[in-house]
CSV table of C-alpha atoms in Angstrom, one decimal:
chain,number,residue,atom,x,y,z
B,258,MET,CA,64.4,-63.4,91.8
B,259,ASN,CA,66.9,-62.9,89.0
B,260,GLU,CA,66.5,-60.2,86.4
B,261,GLN,CA,65.2,-62.5,83.4
B,262,ALA,CA,62.5,-64.0,85.5
B,263,ARG,CA,61.3,-60.6,86.5
B,264,ASN,CA,61.3,-59.5,83.0
B,265,VAL,CA,59.5,-62.6,81.7
B,266,ILE,CA,56.6,-62.0,84.5
B,267,ILE,CA,56.4,-58.4,83.5
B,268,GLY,CA,56.1,-59.5,79.9
B,269,VAL,CA,53.3,-61.9,80.6
B,270,PHE,CA,51.4,-59.2,82.5
B,271,VAL,CA,51.7,-56.8,79.6
B,272,LEU,CA,50.7,-59.4,77.1
B,273,ALA,CA,47.6,-60.4,79.4
B,274,ALA,CA,46.6,-56.7,79.5
B,275,ILE,CA,46.9,-56.2,75.8
B,276,CYS,CA,44.7,-59.3,75.2
B,277,LEU,CA,42.2,-58.0,77.8
B,278,VAL,CA,41.8,-54.8,75.9
B,279,VAL,CA,41.6,-56.4,72.5
B,280,TRP,CA,38.9,-58.7,73.9
B,281,LEU,CA,36.9,-55.8,75.3
B,282,VAL,CA,37.1,-53.9,72.1
B,283,LEU,CA,36.0,-56.8,69.8
B,284,PHE,CA,33.6,-58.8,71.9
B,285,LEU,CA,32.1,-56.6,74.4
B,286,HIS,CA,29.3,-54.6,72.8
B,287,PRO,CA,27.7,-51.7,74.7
B,288,THR,CA,24.1,-52.0,75.3
B,289,VAL,CA,21.8,-49.1,74.6
B,290,GLY,CA,18.6,-50.3,76.1
B,291,ASP,CA,16.3,-53.2,75.5
B,292,GLU,CA,15.5,-52.0,71.8
B,293,GLN,CA,11.9,-53.3,72.3
B,294,LYS,CA,10.3,-50.3,70.7
B,295,ILE,CA,10.5,-50.0,66.9
B,296,LEU,CA,10.2,-46.6,65.1
B,297,ARG,CA,9.9,-45.9,61.4
B,298,VAL,CA,11.4,-42.5,60.4
B,299,ARG,CA,11.7,-41.2,56.8
B,300,PHE,CA,14.7,-39.0,55.9
B,301,THR,CA,15.5,-37.2,52.7
B,302,ASN,CA,19.2,-37.7,53.0
B,303,ILE,CA,21.0,-40.4,55.0
B,304,GLU,CA,24.7,-39.6,54.2
B,305,LYS,CA,27.1,-41.7,56.4
B,306,VAL,CA,24.2,-43.5,58.1
B,307,SER,CA,24.4,-47.4,58.1
B,308,ILE,CA,22.9,-50.1,60.1
B,309,GLY,CA,24.0,-50.0,63.6
B,310,THR,CA,24.2,-46.2,63.7
B,311,ARG,CA,23.4,-44.8,67.3
B,312,VAL,CA,20.1,-43.3,68.2
B,313,THR,CA,20.0,-40.8,70.9
B,314,PHE,CA,17.2,-39.3,72.8
B,315,ALA,CA,18.0,-35.9,74.5
B,316,GLY,CA,21.6,-36.6,74.0
B,317,ARG,CA,21.6,-40.2,75.7
B,318,PRO,CA,22.1,-43.3,73.5
B,319,VAL,CA,18.8,-45.3,73.5
B,320,GLY,CA,19.1,-47.5,70.5
B,321,GLN,CA,20.4,-48.0,67.0
B,322,VAL,CA,19.4,-48.5,63.3
B,323,ILE,CA,18.3,-51.9,62.4
B,324,ALA,CA,17.2,-51.5,58.9
B,325,ILE,CA,17.4,-49.0,55.8
B,326,ASN,CA,14.7,-49.3,53.3
B,327,GLN,CA,14.5,-47.2,50.1
B,328,ILE,CA,11.1,-46.1,49.0
B,329,TYR,CA,11.0,-46.5,45.4
B,330,ASP,CA,7.7,-44.5,44.6
B,331,ALA,CA,8.8,-41.6,47.0
B,332,ARG,CA,8.2,-39.0,44.2
B,333,GLN,CA,4.5,-40.0,44.1
B,334,LYS,CA,4.3,-39.9,47.8
B,335,ALA,CA,6.0,-36.5,48.1
B,336,GLN,CA,4.9,-34.4,51.1
B,337,PRO,CA,3.2,-31.2,49.7
B,338,GLU,CA,3.6,-29.2,52.9
B,339,THR,CA,7.4,-29.8,53.0
B,340,GLU,CA,8.2,-29.9,49.4
B,341,ARG,CA,10.6,-32.7,50.3
B,342,ILE,CA,10.9,-36.1,48.9
B,343,TYR,CA,11.6,-38.9,51.5
B,344,PHE,CA,13.6,-41.5,49.7
B,345,PHE,CA,14.7,-43.5,52.8
B,346,GLU,CA,13.0,-45.2,55.7
B,347,LEU,CA,15.1,-46.0,58.7
B,348,VAL,CA,13.8,-48.7,61.1
B,349,LEU,CA,15.1,-47.7,64.7
B,350,ALA,CA,15.1,-50.0,67.6
B,351,VAL,CA,15.0,-47.8,70.8
B,352,ASP,CA,14.5,-48.6,74.5
B,353,SER,CA,11.0,-49.2,75.5
B,354,SER,CA,11.0,-46.4,78.1
B,355,VAL,CA,11.5,-43.8,75.3
B,356,HIS,CA,8.4,-42.0,74.5
B,357,VAL,CA,8.5,-40.1,71.1
B,358,TYR,CA,5.6,-37.3,70.5
B,359,ASN,CA,4.4,-36.0,67.4
B,360,THR,CA,6.0,-32.6,68.6
B,361,ASP,CA,9.4,-33.9,69.0
B,362,GLN,CA,12.1,-33.4,66.4
B,363,ILE,CA,14.1,-36.1,64.8
B,364,VAL,CA,17.4,-35.0,62.8
B,365,LEU,CA,20.7,-36.4,61.7
B,366,HIS,CA,23.4,-35.3,64.0
B,367,THR,CA,27.1,-35.2,63.7
B,368,LEU,CA,29.3,-36.3,66.6
B,369,GLY,CA,32.9,-35.8,67.3
B,370,LEU,CA,35.8,-34.7,65.1
B,371,PHE,CA,35.5,-37.4,62.5
B,372,GLY,CA,32.0,-36.5,61.6
B,373,GLU,CA,30.2,-39.8,62.9
B,374,LYS,CA,26.5,-39.4,62.4
B,375,SER,CA,23.8,-40.4,64.7
B,376,ILE,CA,20.0,-40.2,64.7
B,377,ALA,CA,19.0,-37.5,67.4
B,378,ILE,CA,15.5,-37.4,68.8
B,379,ILE,CA,15.0,-34.0,70.4
B,380,PRO,CA,12.1,-33.5,72.7
B,381,ARG,CA,10.2,-30.3,72.1
B,382,ASN,CA,7.4,-28.4,73.8
B,383,PRO,CA,4.2,-28.3,72.0
B,384,PRO,CA,3.0,-25.0,70.5
B,385,PRO,CA,0.2,-23.4,72.7
B,386,GLY,CA,-3.1,-25.2,72.2
B,387,VAL,CA,-1.5,-28.4,70.9
B,388,VAL,CA,-1.9,-31.6,72.7
B,389,PRO,CA,1.2,-33.7,72.1
B,390,VAL,CA,0.3,-37.4,70.7
B,391,GLU,CA,2.7,-40.2,71.5
B,392,ILE,CA,3.8,-42.0,68.1
B,393,THR,CA,3.2,-45.6,68.2
B,394,ASN,CA,2.7,-47.3,64.8
B,395,GLN,CA,2.9,-44.4,62.3
B,396,VAL,CA,5.7,-43.2,60.1
B,397,ILE,CA,7.7,-40.3,61.3
B,398,TYR,CA,9.1,-37.5,58.8
B,399,ALA,CA,12.4,-36.3,60.1
B,400,LYS,CA,13.8,-32.9,59.6
B,401,SER,CA,16.3,-32.4,56.7
B,402,GLY,CA,19.8,-33.4,57.7
B,403,ASP,CA,21.4,-30.7,55.6
B,404,GLN,CA,21.4,-27.7,57.7
B,405,MET,CA,23.0,-25.5,54.8
B,406,GLN,CA,20.1,-26.3,52.6
B,407,ASP,CA,17.7,-25.1,55.4
B,408,VAL,CA,19.7,-21.9,55.8
B,409,PHE,CA,19.6,-21.1,52.0
B,410,SER,CA,15.8,-22.2,52.0
B,411,GLU,CA,15.1,-19.7,54.8
B,412,PHE,CA,17.1,-17.0,53.2
B,413,THR,CA,15.3,-17.6,49.9
B,414,ASN,CA,11.9,-17.3,51.8
B,415,VAL,CA,12.9,-14.1,53.4
B,416,ALA,CA,14.2,-12.6,50.1
B,417,ALA,CA,11.0,-13.4,48.4
B,418,LYS,CA,8.8,-11.8,51.2
B,419,ALA,CA,11.2,-8.7,51.0
B,420,GLY,CA,10.9,-8.6,47.4
B,421,LYS,CA,6.9,-8.6,47.7
B,422,ALA,CA,7.2,-5.8,50.2
B,423,PHE,CA,9.2,-3.7,48.0
B,424,ASP,CA,6.8,-4.2,45.3
B,425,GLN,CA,3.9,-3.2,47.4
B,426,ILE,CA,5.8,-0.1,48.6
B,427,SER,CA,6.7,0.8,45.0
B,428,ALA,CA,3.1,0.5,44.0
B,429,LEU,CA,2.0,2.8,46.9
B,430,LEU,CA,4.7,5.5,45.8
B,431,ASP,CA,3.4,5.3,42.3
B,432,GLU,CA,-0.2,5.9,43.4
B,433,LYS,CA,0.9,8.9,45.4
B,434,GLN,CA,2.6,10.5,42.5
């Protein structure tokens, strides 16, 4: 076999390999379960989340976001116990083998170096005396996705409690004098 024929055969194999890789990337979609269970989750912030965003359960991909709905009257339906306004409802299609309970936590999670977002369902043990109930057709309220906001909120709460304690100590010292 001469040099030119061998180069042509190598070129054909390289071209076939490139075509195979392109086909795999464009047309072979990874599956993440049967997507038979539908969950409705409300969020305060859905930065970088779109339809097709991955849903994970304990770190394993189990579904994706299939719809994003805006809640127009969210200010009237604010949750008083959380003081947060949930403007968006995400519809998640997850594998039917996934069981989500009212004690589990749902958060926005950042993956990788480029900041790709995913919806993470994190199983949690129930507090003592609480019996977990599986969520079927009700709306789930997710934890805030902004971790810095949570840190500042906790710091503000601690500072307010410390301020009250100092006021009480000051009042006690004033009484003793």
